[in-house]
CSV table of C-alpha atoms in Angstrom, one decimal:
chain,number,residue,atom,x,y,z
A,164,MET,CA,3.6,-2.3,20.0
A,165,GLU,CA,1.6,-2.9,16.9
A,166,GLN,CA,1.1,-6.6,16.3
A,167,ILE,CA,3.3,-8.0,13.5
A,168,ARG,CA,1.4,-9.1,10.4
A,169,VAL,CA,3.1,-10.7,7.5
A,170,ARG,CA,1.9,-12.4,4.3
A,171,PHE,CA,2.8,-14.9,1.7
A,172,ALA,CA,1.1,-14.1,-1.6
A,173,PRO,CA,1.7,-16.6,-4.4
A,174,SER,CA,0.1,-16.7,-7.8
A,175,PRO,CA,-1.8,-20.0,-8.4
A,176,THR,CA,-0.3,-20.5,-11.9
A,177,GLY,CA,2.0,-23.5,-11.2
A,178,ASN,CA,3.8,-25.6,-8.6
A,179,LEU,CA,5.1,-24.1,-5.4
A,180,HIS,CA,8.9,-23.9,-5.9
A,181,ILE,CA,11.6,-23.8,-3.3
A,182,GLY,CA,12.1,-20.0,-3.7
A,183,GLY,CA,8.4,-19.4,-2.9
A,184,ALA,CA,8.5,-22.0,-0.1
A,185,ARG,CA,11.5,-20.3,1.5
A,186,THR,CA,9.7,-16.9,1.3
A,187,ALA,CA,6.7,-18.5,3.0
A,188,LEU,CA,8.9,-20.1,5.6
A,189,PHE,CA,10.8,-16.8,6.4
A,190,ASN,CA,7.4,-15.0,6.8
A,191,TRP,CA,6.0,-17.8,9.0
A,192,LEU,CA,9.2,-18.0,11.2
A,193,PHE,CA,9.1,-14.2,11.7
A,194,ALA,CA,5.4,-14.3,12.7
A,195,ARG,CA,5.9,-17.2,15.0
A,196,LYS,CA,9.0,-15.7,16.6
A,197,ASN,CA,7.3,-12.4,17.3
A,198,GLY,CA,3.8,-13.7,18.2
A,199,GLY,CA,2.5,-12.2,15.0
A,200,VAL,CA,0.0,-13.2,12.3
A,201,PHE,CA,0.8,-15.1,9.1
A,202,ILE,CA,-1.5,-14.5,6.2
A,203,LEU,CA,-1.9,-16.4,3.0
A,204,ARG,CA,-3.2,-14.4,0.1
A,205,LEU,CA,-3.7,-15.7,-3.5
A,206,GLU,CA,-2.7,-13.2,-6.2
A,207,ASP,CA,-5.0,-14.7,-8.8
A,208,THR,CA,-5.9,-11.7,-11.0
A,209,ASP,CA,-4.2,-13.4,-14.0
A,210,LEU,CA,-7.4,-15.2,-14.9
A,211,GLU,CA,-6.0,-16.8,-18.0
A,212,ARG,CA,-3.1,-18.5,-16.2
A,213,ASN,CA,-4.8,-19.5,-12.9
A,214,LEU,CA,-5.1,-23.2,-12.3
A,215,GLU,CA,-7.4,-24.7,-9.7
A,216,GLU,CA,-5.0,-27.6,-9.2
A,217,ALA,CA,-2.2,-25.0,-8.6
A,218,GLU,CA,-4.2,-23.4,-5.8
A,219,ALA,CA,-4.9,-26.8,-4.2
A,220,GLY,CA,-1.2,-27.6,-4.7
A,221,ILE,CA,-0.1,-24.5,-2.8
A,222,PHE,CA,-2.4,-25.4,0.1
A,223,ASN,CA,-1.2,-29.0,0.2
A,224,CYS,CA,2.5,-28.1,0.1
A,225,LEU,CA,2.2,-25.5,2.8
A,226,ASP,CA,0.2,-27.9,4.9
A,227,TRP,CA,2.8,-30.7,4.3
A,228,LEU,CA,5.6,-28.3,5.3
A,229,GLY,CA,3.7,-27.4,8.5
A,230,LEU,CA,3.4,-23.7,7.6
A,231,ASN,CA,-0.1,-23.1,8.9
A,232,TRP,CA,-1.7,-19.7,8.1
A,233,ASP,CA,-3.7,-17.7,10.6
A,234,GLU,CA,-5.7,-15.8,8.0
A,235,GLY,CA,-6.3,-16.8,4.4
A,236,PRO,CA,-8.6,-18.9,2.3
A,237,GLY,CA,-10.8,-21.1,4.5
A,238,THR,CA,-10.5,-18.8,7.5
A,239,THR,CA,-12.9,-16.1,8.8
A,240,GLY,CA,-10.2,-13.4,9.2
A,241,LEU,CA,-11.4,-9.8,9.3
A,242,SER,CA,-9.1,-8.8,6.4
A,243,GLY,CA,-10.6,-11.0,3.8
A,244,PRO,CA,-11.4,-12.0,1.2
A,245,TYR,CA,-8.0,-13.5,0.6
A,246,ARG,CA,-8.2,-14.1,-3.1
A,247,GLN,CA,-7.5,-11.0,-5.2
A,248,SER,CA,-10.1,-12.1,-7.7
A,249,GLU,CA,-12.7,-11.5,-5.0
A,250,ARG,CA,-11.4,-8.0,-4.1
A,251,PHE,CA,-12.0,-6.1,-7.3
A,252,ASP,CA,-14.5,-3.7,-5.7
A,253,LEU,CA,-11.8,-2.7,-3.2
A,254,TYR,CA,-9.4,-1.9,-6.0
A,255,ARG,CA,-12.0,0.1,-7.9
A,256,LYS,CA,-12.7,2.2,-4.8
A,257,GLN,CA,-9.0,3.0,-4.2
A,258,ALA,CA,-8.5,3.7,-7.9
A,259,ASP,CA,-11.3,6.2,-7.8
A,260,ARG,CA,-9.7,7.9,-4.9
A,261,LEU,CA,-6.4,8.3,-6.8
A,262,LEU,CA,-8.3,9.6,-9.8
A,263,GLU,CA,-10.2,12.2,-7.7
A,264,SER,CA,-7.0,13.3,-6.0
A,265,GLY,CA,-5.2,13.8,-9.3
A,266,ALA,CA,-2.5,11.2,-8.4
A,267,VAL,CA,-3.3,9.2,-11.5
A,268,TYR,CA,-4.5,10.1,-15.0
A,269,LYS,CA,-6.2,8.4,-17.9
A,270,CYS,CA,-3.8,7.2,-20.6
A,271,TYR,CA,-5.3,6.6,-24.1
A,272,CYS,CA,-2.2,5.4,-25.9
A,273,THR,CA,-2.7,2.4,-28.0
A,274,PRO,CA,-0.3,-0.6,-28.2
A,275,SER,CA,1.0,0.8,-31.5
A,276,ASP,CA,1.6,4.2,-29.9
A,277,LEU,CA,3.6,2.6,-27.1
A,278,ALA,CA,5.6,0.5,-29.6
A,279,GLN,CA,6.5,3.6,-31.5
A,280,GLN,CA,7.6,5.3,-28.3
A,281,ARG,CA,9.9,2.4,-27.5
A,282,GLU,CA,11.3,2.4,-30.9
A,283,GLN,CA,12.1,6.1,-30.8
A,284,ALA,CA,13.7,5.7,-27.3
A,285,GLN,CA,15.9,2.9,-28.6
A,286,LYS,CA,17.1,4.9,-31.5
A,287,LYS,CA,18.2,7.6,-29.1
A,288,GLY,CA,20.0,5.1,-27.0
A,289,LEU,CA,17.5,5.6,-24.1
A,290,ALA,CA,15.8,3.0,-22.0
A,291,PRO,CA,12.3,2.2,-23.3
A,292,ARG,CA,9.7,4.0,-21.1
A,293,TYR,CA,6.4,5.7,-21.4
A,294,ASP,CA,7.0,9.4,-22.3
A,295,GLY,CA,4.0,10.8,-20.3
A,296,ARG,CA,2.2,12.4,-23.3
A,297,CYS,CA,-1.3,11.7,-21.9
A,298,ARG,CA,-0.3,13.3,-18.6
A,299,LEU,CA,-0.3,16.7,-20.5
A,300,LEU,CA,-3.7,16.3,-22.3
A,301,SER,CA,-6.2,19.1,-21.8
A,302,LEU,CA,-9.7,18.5,-20.5
A,303,GLU,CA,-11.1,19.0,-24.0
A,304,GLU,CA,-8.6,16.4,-25.5
A,305,ARG,CA,-9.7,13.9,-22.8
A,306,LEU,CA,-13.4,14.4,-23.4
A,307,GLU,CA,-12.9,14.1,-27.2
A,308,ARG,CA,-11.2,10.7,-26.8
A,309,GLU,CA,-13.8,9.5,-24.4
A,310,ALA,CA,-16.6,10.6,-26.8
A,311,ARG,CA,-15.0,8.3,-29.4
A,312,GLY,CA,-14.9,5.5,-26.9
A,313,VAL,CA,-11.2,5.2,-26.8
A,314,SER,CA,-10.2,2.7,-24.1
A,315,PHE,CA,-7.7,3.9,-21.4
A,316,VAL,CA,-5.5,2.7,-18.6
A,317,LEU,CA,-4.8,4.6,-15.3
A,318,ARG,CA,-1.2,5.7,-14.8
A,319,ILE,CA,0.3,7.2,-11.7
A,320,LYS,CA,2.1,10.6,-11.9
A,321,MET,CA,5.6,9.7,-10.8
A,322,PRO,CA,7.9,12.4,-9.5
A,323,GLN,CA,10.3,13.4,-12.3
A,324,GLU,CA,13.3,14.4,-10.1
A,325,GLY,CA,14.8,13.4,-6.7
A,326,THR,CA,15.1,9.9,-5.3
A,327,THR,CA,13.0,7.3,-3.5
A,328,VAL,CA,14.8,5.5,-0.7
A,329,VAL,CA,13.9,1.9,0.3
A,330,HIS,CA,14.9,1.3,3.9
A,331,ASP,CA,15.4,-2.4,3.6
A,332,LEU,CA,15.9,-4.4,6.8
A,333,ILE,CA,18.4,-6.7,5.1
A,334,ARG,CA,20.1,-4.4,2.6
A,335,GLY,CA,20.0,-1.1,4.3
A,336,ALA,CA,19.1,2.1,2.4
A,337,VAL,CA,18.7,1.5,-1.3
A,338,GLU,CA,18.2,4.6,-3.5
A,339,PHE,CA,16.3,4.8,-6.8
A,340,GLU,CA,16.4,7.8,-9.1
A,341,ASN,CA,12.8,8.9,-9.8
A,342,LYS,CA,13.6,9.9,-13.3
A,343,THR,CA,14.4,6.3,-14.2
A,344,MET,CA,10.8,5.2,-13.4
A,345,ASP,CA,8.0,6.1,-15.8
A,346,ASP,CA,4.4,6.7,-15.1
A,347,PHE,CA,3.5,3.0,-14.6
A,348,ILE,CA,0.0,1.6,-15.1
A,349,VAL,CA,-2.1,0.9,-11.9
A,350,VAL,CA,-5.3,-0.2,-13.6
A,351,LYS,CA,-5.4,-1.9,-17.0
A,352,SER,CA,-7.9,-1.1,-19.8
A,353,ASN,CA,-10.0,-4.1,-18.8
A,354,GLY,CA,-10.4,-2.7,-15.3
A,355,LEU,CA,-8.1,-5.2,-13.7
A,356,PRO,CA,-5.4,-3.9,-11.2
A,357,THR,CA,-1.7,-4.3,-11.9
A,358,TYR,CA,0.5,-6.2,-9.5
A,359,ASN,CA,2.0,-3.1,-7.9
A,360,PHE,CA,-1.4,-1.5,-7.3
A,361,ALA,CA,-3.2,-4.6,-6.0
A,362,CYS,CA,-0.3,-5.4,-3.8
A,363,VAL,CA,-0.3,-2.0,-2.1
A,364,VAL,CA,-4.0,-2.0,-1.6
A,365,ASP,CA,-4.0,-5.5,-0.2
A,366,ASP,CA,-1.0,-5.0,2.1
A,367,SER,CA,-2.6,-1.7,3.4
A,368,LEU,CA,-6.1,-3.0,4.0
A,369,MET,CA,-4.7,-6.2,5.6
A,370,HIS,CA,-2.6,-4.1,7.9
A,371,ILE,CA,0.7,-5.8,6.8
A,372,THR,CA,3.5,-4.5,9.0
A,373,HIS,CA,6.5,-6.3,7.3
A,374,VAL,CA,6.8,-7.3,3.7
A,375,ILE,CA,9.3,-10.1,3.5
A,376,ARG,CA,9.8,-11.3,-0.1
A,377,ALA,CA,12.4,-12.2,-2.8
A,378,GLU,CA,15.1,-9.9,-4.0
A,379,GLU,CA,13.6,-9.8,-7.5
A,380,HIS,CA,10.8,-7.6,-6.1
A,381,LEU,CA,13.2,-4.9,-4.9
A,382,SER,CA,12.8,-2.9,-8.1
A,383,ASN,CA,9.0,-2.8,-7.5
A,384,THR,CA,9.4,-1.4,-4.0
A,385,PRO,CA,10.0,2.3,-4.9
A,386,LYS,CA,6.9,2.3,-7.1
A,387,GLN,CA,4.9,0.8,-4.3
A,388,ILE,CA,6.2,3.3,-1.8
A,389,LEU,CA,5.0,6.1,-4.0
A,390,LEU,CA,1.6,4.4,-4.2
A,391,TYR,CA,1.4,4.1,-0.4
A,392,ARG,CA,2.0,7.8,-0.2
A,393,ALA,CA,-0.5,8.7,-2.9
A,394,LEU,CA,-3.2,6.6,-1.1
A,395,GLY,CA,-2.3,8.0,2.3
A,396,PHE,CA,-1.4,4.6,3.7
A,397,ASN,CA,1.4,3.8,6.1
A,398,GLU,CA,4.3,2.0,4.5
A,399,PRO,CA,5.3,-1.4,5.9
A,400,ALA,CA,8.9,-2.4,6.7
A,401,PHE,CA,10.6,-4.2,3.8
A,402,ALA,CA,13.0,-7.1,3.8
A,403,HIS,CA,14.2,-8.6,0.5
A,404,VAL,CA,15.8,-12.0,0.9
A,405,PRO,CA,18.6,-13.1,-1.4
A,406,MET,CA,18.2,-15.1,-4.6
A,407,ILE,CA,18.7,-18.9,-4.7
A,408,LEU,CA,21.2,-19.8,-7.4
A,409,ALA,CA,22.3,-23.1,-8.8
A,410,PRO,CA,25.7,-24.6,-7.8
A,411,ASP,CA,27.3,-22.9,-10.9
A,412,ARG,CA,25.7,-19.6,-9.8
A,413,SER,CA,23.3,-19.6,-12.7
A,414,LYS,CA,19.6,-19.2,-12.5
A,415,LEU,CA,18.0,-22.3,-10.8
A,416,SER,CA,16.1,-24.4,-13.2
A,417,LYS,CA,14.8,-28.0,-13.8
A,418,ARG,CA,18.2,-29.1,-15.1
A,419,HIS,CA,19.6,-28.7,-11.6
A,420,GLY,CA,17.1,-31.4,-10.3
A,421,ALA,CA,13.9,-31.1,-8.3
A,422,THR,CA,12.9,-27.6,-7.6
A,423,SER,CA,9.2,-27.8,-6.5
A,424,VAL,CA,8.0,-28.8,-3.1
A,425,ASP,CA,5.8,-31.5,-4.5
A,426,GLU,CA,8.7,-33.0,-6.3
A,427,PHE,CA,10.6,-33.3,-3.1
A,428,ARG,CA,7.6,-34.9,-1.4
A,429,LEU,CA,7.3,-37.4,-4.2
A,430,ASP,CA,11.0,-38.1,-4.2
A,431,GLY,CA,10.7,-39.2,-0.6
A,432,TYR,CA,12.0,-36.3,1.4
A,433,PHE,CA,10.7,-35.4,4.8
A,434,PRO,CA,9.0,-32.0,5.4
A,435,GLU,CA,11.2,-31.4,8.5
A,436,ALA,CA,14.4,-31.9,6.4
A,437,LEU,CA,13.2,-29.5,3.6
A,438,VAL,CA,12.1,-26.9,6.2
A,439,ASN,CA,15.5,-27.2,7.9
A,440,TYR,CA,17.3,-26.9,4.6
A,441,LEU,CA,15.3,-24.0,3.3
A,442,ALA,CA,15.9,-22.1,6.5
A,443,LEU,CA,19.6,-22.3,5.9
A,444,LEU,CA,19.4,-20.9,2.4
A,445,GLY,CA,20.3,-17.3,3.1
A,446,TRP,CA,20.0,-17.4,6.9
A,447,SER,CA,22.4,-18.6,9.6
A,448,PRO,CA,21.7,-19.4,13.3
A,449,GLY,CA,25.1,-17.9,14.1
A,450,ASP,CA,27.0,-21.1,14.7
A,451,ASP,CA,27.9,-24.3,12.8
A,452,ARG,CA,24.7,-26.2,13.7
A,453,GLU,CA,23.0,-27.7,10.7
A,454,MET,CA,20.2,-30.0,12.0
A,455,MET,CA,17.6,-28.1,13.9
A,456,THR,CA,14.0,-28.7,14.9
A,457,VAL,CA,11.3,-26.2,13.8
A,458,ASN,CA,11.1,-24.8,17.4
A,459,GLU,CA,14.8,-24.3,17.5
A,460,ILE,CA,14.7,-22.4,14.2
A,461,ILE,CA,11.9,-20.2,15.4
A,462,ASN,CA,13.8,-19.3,18.5
A,463,LEU,CA,16.9,-18.4,16.6
A,464,PHE,CA,15.4,-16.7,13.6
A,465,SER,CA,15.9,-13.0,12.9
A,466,LEU,CA,15.8,-10.9,9.8
A,467,GLU,CA,19.2,-9.4,10.8
A,468,ALA,CA,20.8,-12.8,10.3
A,469,ILE,CA,19.7,-13.1,6.7
A,470,SER,CA,22.5,-12.7,4.2
A,471,LYS,CA,22.6,-10.1,1.4
A,472,SER,CA,24.5,-12.6,-0.8
A,473,ALA,CA,22.8,-15.2,-3.0
A,474,ALA,CA,22.1,-18.6,-1.5
A,475,ILE,CA,23.5,-21.6,-3.4
A,476,TYR,CA,21.2,-24.5,-3.9
A,477,ASP,CA,22.9,-27.8,-3.0
A,478,ILE,CA,20.8,-31.0,-3.4
A,479,ARG,CA,23.5,-33.0,-1.8
A,480,LYS,CA,23.2,-31.0,1.5
A,481,LEU,CA,19.4,-31.5,1.5
A,482,THR,CA,19.8,-35.2,0.8
A,483,TRP,CA,22.3,-35.6,3.6
A,484,LEU,CA,20.0,-33.8,6.0
A,485,ASN,CA,17.1,-36.0,5.0
A,486,ALA,CA,19.2,-39.1,5.7
A,487,GLN,CA,19.8,-37.7,9.3
A,488,TYR,CA,16.1,-37.3,9.8
A,489,LEU,CA,15.4,-40.7,8.3
A,490,CYS,CA,17.6,-42.3,10.9
A,491,SER,CA,16.4,-40.2,13.8
A,492,PHE,CA,12.6,-40.7,13.5
A,493,GLU,CA,10.7,-43.3,15.4
A,494,PRO,CA,10.4,-46.6,13.5
A,495,GLU,CA,6.6,-46.3,13.4
A,496,ARG,CA,6.9,-42.9,11.6
A,497,VAL,CA,9.3,-44.2,9.0
A,498,ALA,CA,7.2,-47.3,8.4
A,499,ARG,CA,4.1,-45.3,8.0
A,500,GLU,CA,5.7,-42.8,5.6
A,501,VAL,CA,7.2,-45.5,3.3
A,502,ILE,CA,3.9,-47.3,2.8
A,503,PRO,CA,2.8,-45.3,-0.3
A,504,PHE,CA,6.2,-45.9,-1.9
A,505,LEU,CA,6.0,-49.6,-1.3
A,506,GLN,CA,2.4,-49.6,-2.7
A,507,ALA,CA,3.6,-47.7,-5.8
A,508,ARG,CA,6.1,-50.5,-6.5
A,509,GLY,CA,3.5,-53.2,-5.9
A,510,TYR,CA,5.3,-54.6,-2.9
A,511,ILE,CA,2.2,-54.3,-0.8
A,512,LYS,CA,-1.3,-53.9,-2.2
A,513,ASP,CA,-3.8,-52.7,0.4
A,514,ASP,CA,-3.5,-50.8,3.6
A,515,PRO,CA,-1.3,-53.0,5.7
A,516,ASP,CA,-2.8,-55.0,8.6
A,517,GLU,CA,-1.0,-55.2,11.9
A,518,LYS,CA,1.2,-58.1,10.9
A,519,THR,CA,2.2,-56.5,7.6
A,520,PHE,CA,2.9,-53.1,9.3
A,521,ALA,CA,5.1,-54.9,11.8
A,522,TYR,CA,7.1,-56.4,8.9
A,523,ILE,CA,7.4,-53.0,7.2
A,524,LYS,CA,8.7,-51.5,10.4
A,525,LYS,CA,11.2,-54.3,10.8
A,526,VAL,CA,12.5,-54.0,7.2
A,527,SER,CA,12.7,-50.2,7.4
A,528,GLU,CA,14.8,-50.5,10.6
A,529,VAL,CA,17.3,-52.8,8.8
A,530,VAL,CA,17.5,-50.7,5.6
A,531,ARG,CA,17.2,-47.1,6.6
A,532,THR,CA,20.8,-46.5,7.8
A,533,ARG,CA,22.1,-47.1,4.3
A,534,VAL,CA,19.7,-44.8,2.3
A,535,HIS,CA,18.8,-41.1,2.1
A,536,THR,CA,15.2,-40.9,1.1
A,537,LEU,CA,11.9,-42.9,1.3
A,538,VAL,CA,12.2,-43.7,-2.4
A,539,GLU,CA,15.7,-45.2,-1.8
A,540,LEU,CA,14.3,-47.0,1.2
A,541,ALA,CA,11.5,-48.6,-0.8
A,542,ASP,CA,13.9,-49.5,-3.7
A,543,ALA,CA,16.5,-51.0,-1.3
A,544,SER,CA,13.8,-53.1,0.4
A,545,SER,CA,12.7,-54.8,-2.8
A,546,TYR,CA,14.1,-58.3,-1.9
A,547,PHE,CA,12.2,-58.3,1.4
A,548,TYR,CA,8.9,-58.3,-0.6
A,549,VAL,CA,9.8,-60.0,-3.9
A,550,ASP,CA,11.2,-63.5,-4.3
A,551,ASP,CA,11.6,-63.5,-8.1
A,552,PHE,CA,14.7,-61.3,-8.4
A,553,GLU,CA,17.9,-61.7,-10.5
A,554,TYR,CA,21.3,-62.1,-9.1
A,555,ASP,CA,23.7,-59.2,-9.5
A,556,GLU,CA,25.9,-60.0,-12.6
A,557,LYS,CA,29.1,-58.9,-11.0
A,558,GLY,CA,28.3,-60.7,-7.8
A,559,VAL,CA,27.7,-63.9,-9.8
A,560,LYS,CA,31.1,-63.7,-11.4
A,561,LYS,CA,32.8,-62.8,-8.1
A,562,PHE,CA,31.0,-65.1,-5.6
A,563,PHE,CA,28.9,-67.7,-7.4
A,564,ASN,CA,31.5,-68.8,-9.9
A,565,ARG,CA,33.9,-70.2,-7.3
A,566,GLU,CA,34.1,-74.0,-7.2
A,567,GLY,CA,32.2,-75.5,-4.3
A,568,THR,CA,29.9,-72.5,-3.7
A,569,ALA,CA,26.7,-74.6,-4.3
A,570,GLU,CA,27.9,-77.1,-1.6
A,571,LEU,CA,28.7,-74.2,0.8
A,572,LEU,CA,25.2,-72.6,0.3
A,573,ASP,CA,23.6,-76.0,0.8
A,574,LYS,CA,25.4,-76.4,4.2
A,575,GLY,CA,24.2,-72.9,5.0
A,576,ARG,CA,20.6,-74.0,4.3
A,577,GLU,CA,21.0,-77.0,6.5
A,578,THR,CA,22.4,-74.8,9.3
A,579,VAL,CA,19.5,-72.3,9.0
A,580,GLU,CA,16.9,-75.1,9.2
A,581,MET,CA,18.5,-76.4,12.5
A,582,ILE,CA,18.5,-73.0,14.3
A,583,PRO,CA,15.9,-73.3,17.1
A,584,CYS,CA,15.5,-69.6,17.9
A,585,PHE,CA,15.9,-67.5,14.8
A,586,ASP,CA,17.1,-64.3,16.5
A,587,LEU,CA,20.2,-62.2,15.6
A,588,SER,CA,22.6,-63.7,18.1
A,589,SER,CA,21.6,-67.3,17.4
A,590,VAL,CA,21.8,-66.9,13.6
A,591,GLU,CA,25.2,-65.2,13.8
A,592,LEU,CA,26.6,-67.8,16.2
A,593,ALA,CA,25.4,-70.7,14.0
A,594,TYR,CA,26.9,-69.2,10.9
A,595,ARG,CA,30.2,-68.4,12.6
A,596,ASN,CA,30.4,-72.0,13.9
A,597,LEU,CA,29.8,-73.3,10.4
A,598,ILE,CA,32.6,-71.2,9.0
A,599,GLU,CA,34.9,-72.3,11.7
A,600,ASN,CA,34.0,-76.0,11.3
A,601,LEU,CA,34.5,-75.8,7.5
A,602,GLY,CA,37.9,-74.1,8.0
A,603,ILE,CA,37.0,-71.3,5.5
A,604,SER,CA,37.2,-67.5,5.5
A,605,GLY,CA,34.0,-65.7,6.6
A,606,GLY,CA,33.6,-64.1,3.2
A,607,SER,CA,33.6,-67.4,1.4
A,608,LEU,CA,30.2,-68.1,2.9
A,609,ILE,CA,28.8,-64.7,3.9
A,610,HIS,CA,29.2,-63.1,0.4
A,611,PRO,CA,27.4,-65.8,-1.6
A,612,THR,CA,24.8,-66.1,1.1
A,613,ARG,CA,24.0,-62.4,0.8
A,614,LEU,CA,23.8,-62.7,-2.9
A,615,ALA,CA,21.5,-65.8,-2.6
A,616,LEU,CA,19.1,-64.0,-0.2
A,617,SER,CA,19.0,-60.6,-1.7
A,618,GLY,CA,20.4,-60.7,-5.2
A,619,LYS,CA,22.8,-58.0,-4.2
A,620,THR,CA,26.3,-57.7,-3.0
A,621,MET,CA,25.8,-54.7,-0.8
A,622,GLY,CA,23.3,-53.8,1.8
A,623,PRO,CA,22.5,-54.2,5.5
A,624,GLY,CA,24.4,-56.8,7.6
A,625,LEU,CA,23.8,-60.3,6.5
A,626,PHE,CA,22.5,-61.5,9.8
A,627,ASP,CA,20.0,-58.6,10.0
A,628,ILE,CA,18.8,-59.6,6.5
A,629,MET,CA,18.4,-63.2,7.6
A,630,VAL,CA,16.5,-62.5,10.8
A,631,THR,CA,14.2,-60.1,9.0
A,632,LEU,CA,13.4,-62.6,6.2
A,633,GLY,CA,12.9,-65.4,8.7
A,634,LYS,CA,14.0,-69.0,8.8
A,635,GLU,CA,11.6,-70.4,6.2
A,636,LYS,CA,12.3,-67.7,3.6
A,637,CYS,CA,16.1,-68.0,4.1
A,638,ALA,CA,16.0,-71.7,3.6
A,639,GLU,CA,13.9,-71.4,0.5
A,640,ARG,CA,16.2,-68.8,-1.2
A,641,LEU,CA,19.4,-70.7,-0.3
A,642,GLU,CA,17.9,-73.9,-1.8
A,643,LYS,CA,16.8,-71.9,-4.9
A,644,ALA,CA,20.4,-70.5,-5.3
A,645,VAL,CA,21.9,-74.1,-5.0
A,646,CYS,CA,19.6,-75.3,-7.7
A,647,TRP,CA,20.4,-72.4,-9.9
A,648,LEU,CA,24.1,-73.0,-9.5
A,649,ARG,CA,23.9,-76.8,-10.2
A,650,LYS,CA,21.8,-76.2,-13.3
A,651,ARG,CA,24.6,-74.0,-14.6
């Protein structure tokens, strides 16, 4: 069997969004499942909109997601170059072939001519389309225009009757009436190829066997099929994956939250969680499982299991998944990943030494079961790194304003200072004994102690907080709270 070859072909004009990332993922999964080749190609012919930082961003995001390419920029693959801006000679050669065969013709219509045609079509209640007038020009008429130096584009001669059928691996047979498609441009007046033409030439010369892309490209497919035939190239198999819609089934946009891969990375999501979530947007493993490793997804993946229906973007589902990964990873991994977020908040300054890293790991272990992302982990860890915090206002009213609270906290400080081995069981036993000896409810001491140590009323277990902070820090903060209360 012919080796499977697929490609992801983004335009470097902006951030890599989840729709593009999912397309890349489905291509990558299909290649890995079938022992195929995954190619990265940059469609950068829009020279005015291309951004160097966007190209670097695509590379970084794919690398972060673990979607390594077999051929593409930076590789020595035989199908290169892998930037369309470096393939203009190839496009010119194929355009010359089409011109020689009579499959395309020169169109000399000016922008005002085309505007007039659109206006006339609209007056007749017809869809605006090119009327093919230059297709009928005689040789003398063409030579006369060229003698005057009139610029031209190349248009393909589309069949004017019958249908073109797209045999889609997800949607089945999709028919398009040829009469609804005009003679579209393949080469612009500046000599640059159009999307459809460059795409067909690239996919053919790169020996792409399967084109897996977004549903929005389905309308381009019949045009591309006719180009394959005009060029004498074999047609690849096509699979158009469903759209990703917002929860209200509108077009996904910024107002629905983070939508670019880089935003998710900066918001503290793990690549494994995002890959897991993206795989489930339009594809199902066939059962109710939701959390899967990349290898499990590869083994289960198939184009046949991709839905025809639109996928609904649900940030809550992704955030839930991320929390599962956050709790399942080794403590060293979580501590290492949270470091940049702690540095951004000024909680640690330089790269941590062995002692600081051990503390980060200890804090992360205590906090991570109650948060969803690395951003939340860093924010929820603040009181482990900062002494100068304010007490929660509602907590003060509820727990600090009770009569005798200062005395209770002072007894708590005395107890803390007397604990010889400051581990979890010893700290809890000492505090439980104090509560029993004072004849008070556990909450009467535990709640104000938590507020004194963290400034918060919620969080990890009190004794976990105390052991992580250490004896000296606990005693200092309890004494500080006692002084604060007595000054009031």
